[in-house]
Amino acid sequence: MTTSKPVNASTLKRTLGTTPRQSAKSRLRGIEAATESRHLIDGLGALDDLLKKPGLRSNQRFLHQTRHAMLSRLADLTGTDVASLSTPELSGAQWVTRFPGSNSTDTLADAFRSGVEAFVGAMRMGGVSVTISATLRPVERAYLMHWSWIIARLGGNPKDVPQMDSVDILWDHGDAAASMQAAEDMVQRYGIVAEPALTSRHTQGLAIDMTISWAGNLAIAKRSGAATTITSKPRTGMNIDLIAVGATYGVIKAKFGNDPPHWSNDGH
Ligand SMILES: [Zn+2]
C-alpha cells in the first residue's frame, strides 16, 4: 500500500543541472547544494520505499513530516516550488486504513488516562463488561474524515481544502464528480454519519468510547475508595448512578445525548 507517489528523481536531477555557476565561491556553493540535493533525493527514494511497506502504522506521521521537511529543503536548494517536487496521491477509500485510531488507554493524555484506567479497573472489578472502541484519534484521521464529509455531502470545493503537511493527499481530481465520488467512498468506508470535527476531545487524547453492561446489582468503588452499590437501570453506560461514579474519577459522560459510548475529561 503506497502512502505517496515517488519523487521523480530524473526531473529533479535535470533541475539541478540548470544551477547557474559564476564565481569560485558560488561554484563551491553550487557543488555543495548539488551534493546535498543528491543525498536528499536518495533519502526520499528510501523513504518512499519505506512508506509503501504494508503494516506501517505508528511512525506514519513522523515519516510524512520528515518527507515534507526533506522536500522543503530540496525546494530551497533548487529554487523550486515544493509543491512541484511532491506528487500527492488522489483521495479515495485507500486512505481510510492510514492514520488509524487507537482503542488503547495507553494513547490517552496523562491527566485523563490515570482516571480512565482506575474507573475501568473498578468497573471490571465489579464484574462489568467494558469494551473500548476508541480513544485517541490522530489529527490526520480527523482531517481526512472532516474534509471527505465536506466534499461528499456538503458540496465543498476540493480546491479550497487546506493542506496538512503530514497528509500528502490531492482532493481535487480535476473533475467535480470524480472528486465528490472519491470523497464519498471515504465517507462510506469510515462509516461517518455526522460531520466529524477537526479537533475534538478524541484528537486531544481526552475522550474514550466504551460499551458498558452488567447483570444484577453492581458493587463499585468511587475514586475515594468508598463503596457504592448500583441497583438502578439501565445496566449500561447510560446509568445515572454509574455516571456519578465515573465523575469521581474525572471521567465525564457525554453531555450531548446522541453519543452513548462517549466519555471525556469534561463531557465534550
Ligand atoms: Zn467519542
mmCIF file of C-alpha atoms and ligand atoms in Angstrom:
data_model
loop_
_atom_site.group_PDB
_atom_site.id
_atom_site.type_symbol
_atom_site.label_atom_id
_atom_site.label_comp_id
_atom_site.label_asym_id
_atom_site.label_seq_id
_atom_site.Cartn_x
_atom_site.Cartn_y
_atom_site.Cartn_z
ATOM 1 C CA MET A 1 0.000 0.000 0.000
ATOM 2 C CA THR A 2 1.514 3.338 -1.007
ATOM 3 C CA THR A 3 1.068 6.445 1.053
ATOM 4 C CA SER A 4 2.600 8.741 -1.522
ATOM 5 C CA LYS A 5 3.851 8.532 -5.058
ATOM 6 C CA PRO A 6 7.626 8.562 -5.502
ATOM 7 C CA VAL A 7 9.537 11.726 -6.131
ATOM 8 C CA ASN A 8 10.561 11.963 -9.783
ATOM 9 C CA ALA A 9 14.328 11.708 -9.421
ATOM 10 C CA SER A 10 15.189 12.324 -13.082
ATOM 11 C CA THR A 11 13.157 15.552 -13.147
ATOM 12 C CA LEU A 12 14.943 16.700 -10.012
ATOM 13 C CA LYS A 13 18.365 15.876 -11.456
ATOM 14 C CA ARG A 14 17.550 17.891 -14.588
ATOM 15 C CA THR A 15 16.503 20.798 -12.367
ATOM 16 C CA LEU A 16 19.820 20.600 -10.511
ATOM 17 C CA GLY A 17 21.759 20.656 -13.773
ATOM 18 C CA THR A 18 20.461 24.143 -14.554
ATOM 19 C CA THR A 19 22.002 25.778 -11.465
ATOM 20 C CA PRO A 20 23.960 28.843 -12.727
ATOM 21 C CA ARG A 21 27.620 28.998 -11.775
ATOM 22 C CA GLN A 22 29.686 32.188 -11.592
ATOM 23 C CA SER A 23 32.437 32.894 -9.037
ATOM 24 C CA ALA A 24 34.559 30.207 -7.364
ATOM 25 C CA LYS A 25 32.630 30.824 -4.163
ATOM 26 C CA SER A 26 29.237 30.410 -5.760
ATOM 27 C CA ARG A 27 30.598 27.432 -7.726
ATOM 28 C CA LEU A 28 31.548 25.796 -4.431
ATOM 29 C CA ARG A 29 28.096 26.603 -3.015
ATOM 30 C CA GLY A 30 26.603 25.080 -6.123
ATOM 31 C CA ILE A 31 28.605 21.875 -5.658
ATOM 32 C CA GLU A 32 27.621 21.673 -2.005
ATOM 33 C CA ALA A 33 23.983 22.226 -2.877
ATOM 34 C CA ALA A 34 24.156 19.597 -5.606
ATOM 35 C CA THR A 35 25.711 17.084 -3.208
ATOM 36 C CA GLU A 36 23.129 17.764 -0.522
ATOM 37 C CA SER A 37 20.360 17.595 -3.085
ATOM 38 C CA ARG A 38 21.553 14.236 -4.369
ATOM 39 C CA HIS A 39 21.576 12.914 -0.797
ATOM 40 C CA LEU A 40 18.068 14.258 -0.257
ATOM 41 C CA ILE A 41 16.824 12.601 -3.439
ATOM 42 C CA ASP A 42 18.375 9.282 -2.391
ATOM 43 C CA GLY A 43 16.851 9.674 1.070
ATOM 44 C CA LEU A 44 13.436 10.493 -0.344
ATOM 45 C CA GLY A 45 13.586 7.390 -2.521
ATOM 46 C CA ALA A 46 14.366 5.254 0.527
ATOM 47 C CA LEU A 47 11.605 6.978 2.498
ATOM 48 C CA ASP A 48 9.054 6.350 -0.247
ATOM 49 C CA ASP A 49 10.035 2.664 -0.294
ATOM 50 C CA LEU A 50 9.518 2.548 3.464
ATOM 51 C CA LEU A 51 6.113 4.232 3.212
ATOM 52 C CA LYS A 52 5.000 1.540 0.728
ATOM 53 C CA LYS A 53 5.591 -1.230 3.257
ATOM 54 C CA PRO A 54 2.341 -2.841 4.414
ATOM 55 C CA GLY A 55 1.531 -2.795 8.100
ATOM 56 C CA LEU A 56 3.311 0.500 8.713
ATOM 57 C CA ARG A 57 1.291 2.293 11.348
ATOM 58 C CA SER A 58 2.693 4.189 14.281
ATOM 59 C CA ASN A 59 5.503 6.055 12.513
ATOM 60 C CA GLN A 60 3.477 7.331 9.585
ATOM 61 C CA ARG A 61 3.174 10.883 10.872
ATOM 62 C CA PHE A 62 6.902 11.150 11.573
ATOM 63 C CA LEU A 63 7.821 9.732 8.157
ATOM 64 C CA HIS A 64 5.426 12.055 6.342
ATOM 65 C CA GLN A 65 6.729 15.057 8.283
ATOM 66 C CA THR A 66 10.306 14.039 7.505
ATOM 67 C CA ARG A 67 9.391 13.663 3.848
ATOM 68 C CA HIS A 68 7.857 17.130 3.826
ATOM 69 C CA ALA A 69 10.904 18.651 5.555
ATOM 70 C CA MET A 70 13.257 16.983 3.031
ATOM 71 C CA LEU A 71 11.152 18.221 0.122
ATOM 72 C CA SER A 72 11.158 21.754 1.566
ATOM 73 C CA ARG A 73 14.955 21.697 1.886
ATOM 74 C CA LEU A 74 15.259 20.366 -1.641
ATOM 75 C CA ALA A 75 12.984 23.162 -2.858
ATOM 76 C CA ASP A 76 15.259 25.722 -1.144
ATOM 77 C CA LEU A 77 18.399 24.216 -2.683
ATOM 78 C CA THR A 78 16.994 24.008 -6.185
ATOM 79 C CA GLY A 79 14.915 27.201 -6.102
ATOM 80 C CA THR A 80 11.858 25.155 -6.962
ATOM 81 C CA ASP A 81 8.360 25.282 -5.582
ATOM 82 C CA VAL A 82 7.974 22.458 -3.058
ATOM 83 C CA ALA A 83 4.564 21.534 -4.481
ATOM 84 C CA SER A 84 6.137 20.764 -7.863
ATOM 85 C CA LEU A 85 8.606 18.331 -6.245
ATOM 86 C CA SER A 86 5.949 16.306 -4.461
ATOM 87 C CA THR A 87 3.340 14.186 -6.175
ATOM 88 C CA PRO A 88 0.360 13.964 -3.854
ATOM 89 C CA GLU A 89 -1.883 10.925 -4.047
ATOM 90 C CA LEU A 90 -5.501 11.322 -5.098
ATOM 91 C CA SER A 91 -8.208 10.984 -2.444
ATOM 92 C CA GLY A 92 -10.063 7.678 -2.206
ATOM 93 C CA ALA A 93 -11.001 4.788 0.048
ATOM 94 C CA GLN A 94 -7.366 3.578 0.301
ATOM 95 C CA TRP A 95 -6.694 6.476 2.723
ATOM 96 C CA VAL A 96 -9.110 5.128 5.320
ATOM 97 C CA THR A 97 -6.781 2.454 6.750
ATOM 98 C CA ARG A 98 -4.000 5.005 7.229
ATOM 99 C CA PHE A 99 -3.545 7.007 10.434
ATOM 100 C CA PRO A 100 -5.714 4.505 12.337
ATOM 101 C CA GLY A 101 -7.405 5.477 15.563
ATOM 102 C CA SER A 102 -6.457 3.816 18.830
ATOM 103 C CA ASN A 103 -8.594 1.816 21.240
ATOM 104 C CA SER A 104 -5.906 1.584 23.910
ATOM 105 C CA THR A 105 -5.874 3.714 27.052
ATOM 106 C CA ASP A 106 -2.081 3.966 26.566
ATOM 107 C CA THR A 107 -2.630 6.681 23.948
ATOM 108 C CA LEU A 108 -4.700 8.934 26.235
ATOM 109 C CA ALA A 109 -3.285 12.164 27.668
ATOM 110 C CA ASP A 110 -1.635 11.501 31.041
ATOM 111 C CA ALA A 111 -4.023 13.648 33.076
ATOM 112 C CA PHE A 112 -7.056 11.754 31.769
ATOM 113 C CA ARG A 113 -5.514 8.299 31.438
ATOM 114 C CA SER A 114 -4.992 7.590 35.121
ATOM 115 C CA GLY A 115 -8.644 8.336 35.928
ATOM 116 C CA VAL A 116 -9.898 6.266 32.991
ATOM 117 C CA GLU A 117 -7.745 3.275 33.906
ATOM 118 C CA ALA A 118 -8.866 3.445 37.541
ATOM 119 C CA PHE A 119 -12.546 3.762 36.553
ATOM 120 C CA VAL A 120 -12.399 0.937 34.013
ATOM 121 C CA GLY A 121 -10.498 -1.160 36.569
ATOM 122 C CA ALA A 122 -13.169 -0.509 39.220
ATOM 123 C CA MET A 123 -15.947 -1.433 36.787
ATOM 124 C CA ARG A 124 -14.216 -4.666 35.758
ATOM 125 C CA MET A 125 -13.554 -5.480 39.413
ATOM 126 C CA GLY A 126 -17.325 -5.233 39.911
ATOM 127 C CA GLY A 127 -17.979 -7.654 37.052
ATOM 128 C CA VAL A 128 -18.837 -5.071 34.408
ATOM 129 C CA SER A 129 -18.187 -5.844 30.755
ATOM 130 C CA VAL A 130 -16.268 -2.877 29.288
ATOM 131 C CA THR A 131 -15.378 -2.814 25.585
ATOM 132 C CA ILE A 132 -13.292 0.165 24.489
ATOM 133 C CA SER A 133 -13.863 1.087 20.838
ATOM 134 C CA ALA A 134 -11.964 4.377 20.554
ATOM 135 C CA THR A 135 -9.523 6.558 22.466
ATOM 136 C CA LEU A 136 -7.031 8.754 20.589
ATOM 137 C CA ARG A 137 -7.880 9.810 17.044
ATOM 138 C CA PRO A 138 -4.836 11.181 15.162
ATOM 139 C CA VAL A 139 -5.361 14.715 13.815
ATOM 140 C CA GLU A 140 -4.591 13.335 10.348
ATOM 141 C CA ARG A 141 -7.542 10.959 10.597
ATOM 142 C CA ALA A 142 -9.799 13.772 11.802
ATOM 143 C CA TYR A 143 -8.611 15.896 8.849
ATOM 144 C CA LEU A 144 -9.345 13.126 6.322
ATOM 145 C CA MET A 145 -12.739 12.377 7.853
ATOM 146 C CA HIS A 146 -13.774 16.023 8.126
ATOM 147 C CA TRP A 147 -12.890 17.082 4.582
ATOM 148 C CA SER A 148 -14.171 13.943 2.876
ATOM 149 C CA TRP A 149 -17.549 14.681 4.515
ATOM 150 C CA ILE A 150 -17.463 18.353 3.484
ATOM 151 C CA ILE A 151 -16.719 17.479 -0.159
ATOM 152 C CA ALA A 152 -19.027 14.459 -0.423
ATOM 153 C CA ARG A 153 -22.062 15.690 1.485
ATOM 154 C CA LEU A 154 -21.881 19.484 1.765
ATOM 155 C CA GLY A 155 -20.705 20.360 -1.730
ATOM 156 C CA GLY A 156 -17.346 21.693 -0.534
ATOM 157 C CA ASN A 157 -14.921 22.694 -3.281
ATOM 158 C CA PRO A 158 -11.920 20.300 -3.182
ATOM 159 C CA LYS A 159 -9.683 23.198 -4.303
ATOM 160 C CA ASP A 160 -10.487 25.058 -1.065
ATOM 161 C CA VAL A 161 -9.343 22.291 1.310
ATOM 162 C CA PRO A 162 -6.252 23.389 3.276
ATOM 163 C CA GLN A 163 -3.171 21.168 3.064
ATOM 164 C CA MET A 164 -1.874 19.237 6.070
ATOM 165 C CA ASP A 165 1.904 18.692 5.952
ATOM 166 C CA SER A 166 1.769 15.074 7.077
ATOM 167 C CA VAL A 167 -1.050 14.086 4.670
ATOM 168 C CA ASP A 168 0.027 14.249 1.035
ATOM 169 C CA ILE A 169 -3.486 13.947 -0.393
ATOM 170 C CA LEU A 170 -4.928 15.553 -3.518
ATOM 171 C CA TRP A 171 -8.664 16.178 -3.056
ATOM 172 C CA ASP A 172 -9.169 17.729 -6.490
ATOM 173 C CA HIS A 173 -9.361 15.041 -9.191
ATOM 174 C CA GLY A 174 -9.727 17.750 -11.827
ATOM 175 C CA ASP A 175 -13.359 16.728 -12.227
ATOM 176 C CA ALA A 176 -16.099 17.692 -9.772
ATOM 177 C CA ALA A 177 -17.981 14.380 -9.985
ATOM 178 C CA ALA A 178 -14.826 12.282 -9.588
ATOM 179 C CA SER A 179 -13.655 14.389 -6.624
ATOM 180 C CA MET A 180 -17.044 14.017 -4.950
ATOM 181 C CA GLN A 181 -17.217 10.264 -5.602
ATOM 182 C CA ALA A 182 -13.730 9.657 -4.146
ATOM 183 C CA ALA A 183 -14.700 11.649 -1.033
ATOM 184 C CA GLU A 184 -17.960 9.704 -0.803
ATOM 185 C CA ASP A 185 -16.030 6.410 -0.944
ATOM 186 C CA MET A 186 -14.011 7.617 2.039
ATOM 187 C CA VAL A 187 -17.122 8.701 3.972
ATOM 188 C CA GLN A 188 -18.678 5.277 3.496
ATOM 189 C CA ARG A 189 -15.524 3.334 4.346
ATOM 190 C CA TYR A 190 -15.079 5.391 7.525
ATOM 191 C CA GLY A 191 -18.773 4.861 8.333
ATOM 192 C CA ILE A 192 -19.294 8.575 9.035
ATOM 193 C CA VAL A 193 -22.872 9.588 9.887
ATOM 194 C CA ALA A 194 -22.375 13.185 11.071
ATOM 195 C CA GLU A 195 -19.821 15.912 10.341
ATOM 196 C CA PRO A 196 -16.552 14.958 12.076
ATOM 197 C CA ALA A 197 -14.779 17.758 13.945
ATOM 198 C CA LEU A 198 -11.212 18.683 13.004
ATOM 199 C CA THR A 199 -10.301 18.828 16.668
ATOM 200 C CA SER A 200 -12.178 17.099 19.459
ATOM 201 C CA ARG A 201 -11.509 15.524 22.822
ATOM 202 C CA HIS A 202 -10.551 12.401 20.850
ATOM 203 C CA THR A 203 -7.778 14.176 18.892
ATOM 204 C CA GLN A 204 -6.565 15.594 22.228
ATOM 205 C CA GLY A 205 -6.442 12.165 23.903
ATOM 206 C CA LEU A 206 -9.121 13.315 26.348
ATOM 207 C CA ALA A 207 -12.031 11.054 25.318
ATOM 208 C CA ILE A 208 -12.923 7.388 25.288
ATOM 209 C CA ASP A 209 -15.748 5.454 23.649
ATOM 210 C CA MET A 210 -16.733 2.339 25.555
ATOM 211 C CA THR A 211 -19.652 -0.065 25.628
ATOM 212 C CA ILE A 212 -20.619 -0.968 29.181
ATOM 213 C CA SER A 213 -23.011 -3.608 30.565
ATOM 214 C CA TRP A 214 -23.526 -5.726 33.673
ATOM 215 C CA ALA A 215 -26.041 -8.038 35.284
ATOM 216 C CA GLY A 216 -27.781 -7.663 38.671
ATOM 217 C CA ASN A 217 -26.595 -5.137 41.251
ATOM 218 C CA LEU A 218 -23.218 -3.508 40.738
ATOM 219 C CA ALA A 219 -20.859 -3.028 43.681
ATOM 220 C CA ILE A 220 -18.241 -0.469 42.666
ATOM 221 C CA ALA A 221 -15.740 1.787 44.398
ATOM 222 C CA LYS A 222 -15.621 5.545 43.913
ATOM 223 C CA ARG A 223 -12.202 7.088 43.458
ATOM 224 C CA SER A 224 -12.021 7.857 47.190
ATOM 225 C CA GLY A 225 -12.317 4.118 47.782
ATOM 226 C CA ALA A 226 -15.853 4.476 49.161
ATOM 227 C CA ALA A 227 -18.011 1.536 48.115
ATOM 228 C CA THR A 228 -21.380 2.022 46.467
ATOM 229 C CA THR A 229 -23.964 -0.367 45.070
ATOM 230 C CA ILE A 230 -25.880 0.482 41.930
ATOM 231 C CA THR A 231 -29.332 -1.095 41.743
ATOM 232 C CA SER A 232 -30.843 1.233 39.157
ATOM 233 C CA LYS A 233 -31.307 0.677 35.426
ATOM 234 C CA PRO A 234 -30.362 0.683 32.647
ATOM 235 C CA ARG A 235 -27.351 -1.566 33.309
ATOM 236 C CA THR A 236 -25.277 0.306 30.728
ATOM 237 C CA GLY A 237 -23.053 3.353 30.395
ATOM 238 C CA MET A 238 -26.223 5.476 30.390
ATOM 239 C CA ASN A 239 -26.936 4.633 34.053
ATOM 240 C CA ILE A 240 -27.099 7.874 36.038
ATOM 241 C CA ASP A 241 -25.543 6.348 39.179
ATOM 242 C CA LEU A 242 -22.636 4.920 37.188
ATOM 243 C CA ILE A 243 -22.220 8.320 35.541
ATOM 244 C CA ALA A 244 -21.886 9.847 39.042
ATOM 245 C CA VAL A 245 -19.242 7.254 39.967
ATOM 246 C CA GLY A 246 -17.355 7.980 36.726
ATOM 247 C CA ALA A 247 -17.285 11.673 37.612
ATOM 248 C CA THR A 248 -15.362 10.903 40.830
ATOM 249 C CA TYR A 249 -12.608 9.529 38.553
ATOM 250 C CA GLY A 250 -12.687 12.617 36.318
ATOM 251 C CA VAL A 251 -14.366 10.588 33.561
ATOM 252 C CA ILE A 252 -17.416 12.569 32.482
ATOM 253 C CA LYS A 253 -20.294 11.143 30.436
ATOM 254 C CA ALA A 254 -21.034 12.957 27.168
ATOM 255 C CA LYS A 255 -23.202 15.999 27.795
ATOM 256 C CA PHE A 256 -24.733 15.656 24.336
ATOM 257 C CA GLY A 257 -27.414 12.990 24.168
ATOM 258 C CA ASN A 258 -26.685 11.233 20.888
ATOM 259 C CA ASP A 259 -23.355 9.527 21.657
ATOM 260 C CA PRO A 260 -23.925 6.721 24.204
ATOM 261 C CA PRO A 261 -20.357 5.296 24.323
ATOM 262 C CA HIS A 262 -18.627 8.686 24.681
ATOM 263 C CA TRP A 263 -16.946 9.853 27.911
ATOM 264 C CA SER A 264 -14.292 12.560 28.267
ATOM 265 C CA ASN A 265 -12.459 14.822 30.683
ATOM 266 C CA ASP A 266 -15.272 17.415 30.629
ATOM 267 C CA GLY A 267 -18.254 15.826 28.894
ATOM 268 C CA HIS A 268 -17.411 17.311 25.473
HETATM 269 ZN ZN ZN B 1 -16.302 9.573 21.429
#
